């Protein structure tokens, strides 16, 4: 959460709360990308980090006309039968946005990513981090495996990608998880997804 500090600091410095201690941070400004340059924003913790990656990528792209700003999320290994594999640890979500509905279980799936508007080159991308550190591997082995997976995925994203197999839906200003969607809409989407 962002909050104004209760002690005197030169304006307009803000404080971000890290645990219980406020830490003064200097004002951050997004770097501008020139037309034709590429950038990527990655949610590194999995889960809802993709929401922050989307917002940050949209803000960065708005400041950088003509640039390509991708967004992605890191996830643990999981089944992704309807996704497009671009490299050993890099996947792209299917082009069709699948809105979330009340009661959707998202843990351990890519439902959050699939519910977001598609960005540049079919974003969001999924970077599969192979090691969770809970097995017998040493810290060095886990670090080596995960660094290799992310590095090879980023290398693949350096060059422009072919468009997804079908055109992505245009980004909507309304959230893709609009609560006004009826249960029948969600169940028909689930059924069609399961039959693929």
PDB file of N, CA, C and O in Angstrom, residues 129-133 137-151:
ATOM      1  N   UNK A 129       8.764 -21.471 -14.129  1.00  0.00           N
ATOM      2  CA  UNK A 129       9.937 -21.607 -13.265  1.00  0.00           C
ATOM      3  C   UNK A 129       9.926 -23.050 -12.755  1.00  0.00           C
ATOM      4  O   UNK A 129       9.041 -23.421 -11.984  1.00  0.00           O
ATOM      5  N   UNK A 130      10.885 -23.887 -13.199  1.00  0.00           N
ATOM      6  CA  UNK A 130      10.788 -25.326 -12.962  1.00  0.00           C
ATOM      7  C   UNK A 130      11.011 -25.788 -11.522  1.00  0.00           C
ATOM      8  O   UNK A 130      10.492 -26.820 -11.124  1.00  0.00           O
ATOM      9  N   UNK A 131      11.777 -25.067 -10.740  1.00  0.00           N
ATOM     10  CA  UNK A 131      12.121 -25.525  -9.386  1.00  0.00           C
ATOM     11  C   UNK A 131      11.477 -24.655  -8.324  1.00  0.00           C
ATOM     12  O   UNK A 131      11.588 -23.433  -8.366  1.00  0.00           O
ATOM     13  N   UNK A 132      10.820 -25.297  -7.337  1.00  0.00           N
ATOM     14  CA  UNK A 132      10.217 -24.529  -6.251  1.00  0.00           C
ATOM     15  C   UNK A 132      11.083 -24.488  -4.993  1.00  0.00           C
ATOM     16  O   UNK A 132      10.739 -23.836  -4.021  1.00  0.00           O
ATOM     17  N   UNK A 133      12.210 -25.193  -5.008  1.00  0.00           N
ATOM     18  CA  UNK A 133      13.101 -25.173  -3.852  1.00  0.00           C
ATOM     19  C   UNK A 133      12.684 -26.088  -2.717  1.00  0.00           C
ATOM     20  O   UNK A 133      13.321 -26.103  -1.668  1.00  0.00           O
ATOM     21  N   UNK A 137      17.142 -30.606  -4.275  1.00  0.00           N
ATOM     22  CA  UNK A 137      18.157 -29.794  -4.958  1.00  0.00           C
ATOM     23  C   UNK A 137      18.720 -28.722  -4.032  1.00  0.00           C
ATOM     24  O   UNK A 137      18.009 -28.175  -3.190  1.00  0.00           O
ATOM     25  N   UNK A 138      19.990 -28.421  -4.235  1.00  0.00           N
ATOM     26  CA  UNK A 138      20.635 -27.361  -3.454  1.00  0.00           C
ATOM     27  C   UNK A 138      20.147 -26.001  -3.942  1.00  0.00           C
ATOM     28  O   UNK A 138      19.573 -25.879  -5.029  1.00  0.00           O
ATOM     29  N   UNK A 139      20.407 -24.968  -3.152  1.00  0.00           N
ATOM     30  CA  UNK A 139      20.039 -23.613  -3.533  1.00  0.00           C
ATOM     31  C   UNK A 139      20.703 -23.254  -4.862  1.00  0.00           C
ATOM     32  O   UNK A 139      20.078 -22.652  -5.737  1.00  0.00           O
ATOM     33  N   UNK A 140      21.945 -23.655  -5.023  1.00  0.00           N
ATOM     34  CA  UNK A 140      22.671 -23.358  -6.263  1.00  0.00           C
ATOM     35  C   UNK A 140      22.012 -24.039  -7.458  1.00  0.00           C
ATOM     36  O   UNK A 140      21.884 -23.450  -8.538  1.00  0.00           O
ATOM     37  N   UNK A 141      21.576 -25.295  -7.293  1.00  0.00           N
ATOM     38  CA  UNK A 141      20.934 -26.029  -8.390  1.00  0.00           C
ATOM     39  C   UNK A 141      19.581 -25.410  -8.751  1.00  0.00           C
ATOM     40  O   UNK A 141      19.248 -25.276  -9.930  1.00  0.00           O
ATOM     41  N   UNK A 142      18.817 -25.039  -7.730  1.00  0.00           N
ATOM     42  CA  UNK A 142      17.515 -24.406  -7.966  1.00  0.00           C
ATOM     43  C   UNK A 142      17.712 -23.077  -8.687  1.00  0.00           C
ATOM     44  O   UNK A 142      17.030 -22.780  -9.675  1.00  0.00           O
ATOM     45  N   UNK A 143      18.669 -22.290  -8.207  1.00  0.00           N
ATOM     46  CA  UNK A 143      18.952 -20.992  -8.823  1.00  0.00           C
ATOM     47  C   UNK A 143      19.391 -21.161 -10.273  1.00  0.00           C
ATOM     48  O   UNK A 143      18.924 -20.440 -11.165  1.00  0.00           O
ATOM     49  N   UNK A 144      20.247 -22.118 -10.524  1.00  0.00           N
ATOM     50  CA  UNK A 144      20.747 -22.366 -11.886  1.00  0.00           C
ATOM     51  C   UNK A 144      19.591 -22.771 -12.814  1.00  0.00           C
ATOM     52  O   UNK A 144      19.465 -22.260 -13.927  1.00  0.00           O
ATOM     53  N   UNK A 145      18.738 -23.675 -12.362  1.00  0.00           N
ATOM     54  CA  UNK A 145      17.618 -24.140 -13.191  1.00  0.00           C
ATOM     55  C   UNK A 145      16.638 -23.002 -13.482  1.00  0.00           C
ATOM     56  O   UNK A 145      16.212 -22.803 -14.638  1.00  0.00           O
ATOM     57  N   UNK A 146      16.281 -22.252 -12.453  1.00  0.00           N
ATOM     58  CA  UNK A 146      15.300 -21.181 -12.634  1.00  0.00           C
ATOM     59  C   UNK A 146      15.864 -20.016 -13.440  1.00  0.00           C
ATOM     60  O   UNK A 146      15.175 -19.439 -14.278  1.00  0.00           O
ATOM     61  N   UNK A 147      17.126 -19.685 -13.190  1.00  0.00           N
ATOM     62  CA  UNK A 147      17.763 -18.616 -13.963  1.00  0.00           C
ATOM     63  C   UNK A 147      17.852 -19.016 -15.427  1.00  0.00           C
ATOM     64  O   UNK A 147      17.570 -18.207 -16.326  1.00  0.00           O
ATOM     65  N   UNK A 148      18.211 -20.262 -15.693  1.00  0.00           N
ATOM     66  CA  UNK A 148      18.279 -20.745 -17.072  1.00  0.00           C
ATOM     67  C   UNK A 148      16.926 -20.688 -17.759  1.00  0.00           C
ATOM     68  O   UNK A 148      16.830 -20.302 -18.932  1.00  0.00           O
ATOM     69  N   UNK A 149      15.860 -21.065 -17.043  1.00  0.00           N
ATOM     70  CA  UNK A 149      14.512 -21.054 -17.621  1.00  0.00           C
ATOM     71  C   UNK A 149      14.084 -19.628 -17.971  1.00  0.00           C
ATOM     72  O   UNK A 149      13.585 -19.374 -19.073  1.00  0.00           O
ATOM     73  N   UNK A 150      14.302 -18.691 -17.062  1.00  0.00           N
ATOM     74  CA  UNK A 150      13.896 -17.308 -17.301  1.00  0.00           C
ATOM     75  C   UNK A 150      14.763 -16.677 -18.394  1.00  0.00           C
ATOM     76  O   UNK A 150      14.265 -16.010 -19.298  1.00  0.00           O
ATOM     77  N   UNK A 151      16.069 -16.923 -18.339  1.00  0.00           N
ATOM     78  CA  UNK A 151      16.985 -16.344 -19.331  1.00  0.00           C
ATOM     79  C   UNK A 151      16.654 -16.819 -20.742  1.00  0.00           C
ATOM     80  O   UNK A 151      16.600 -16.021 -21.683  1.00  0.00           O
TER      81      UNK A 151
END
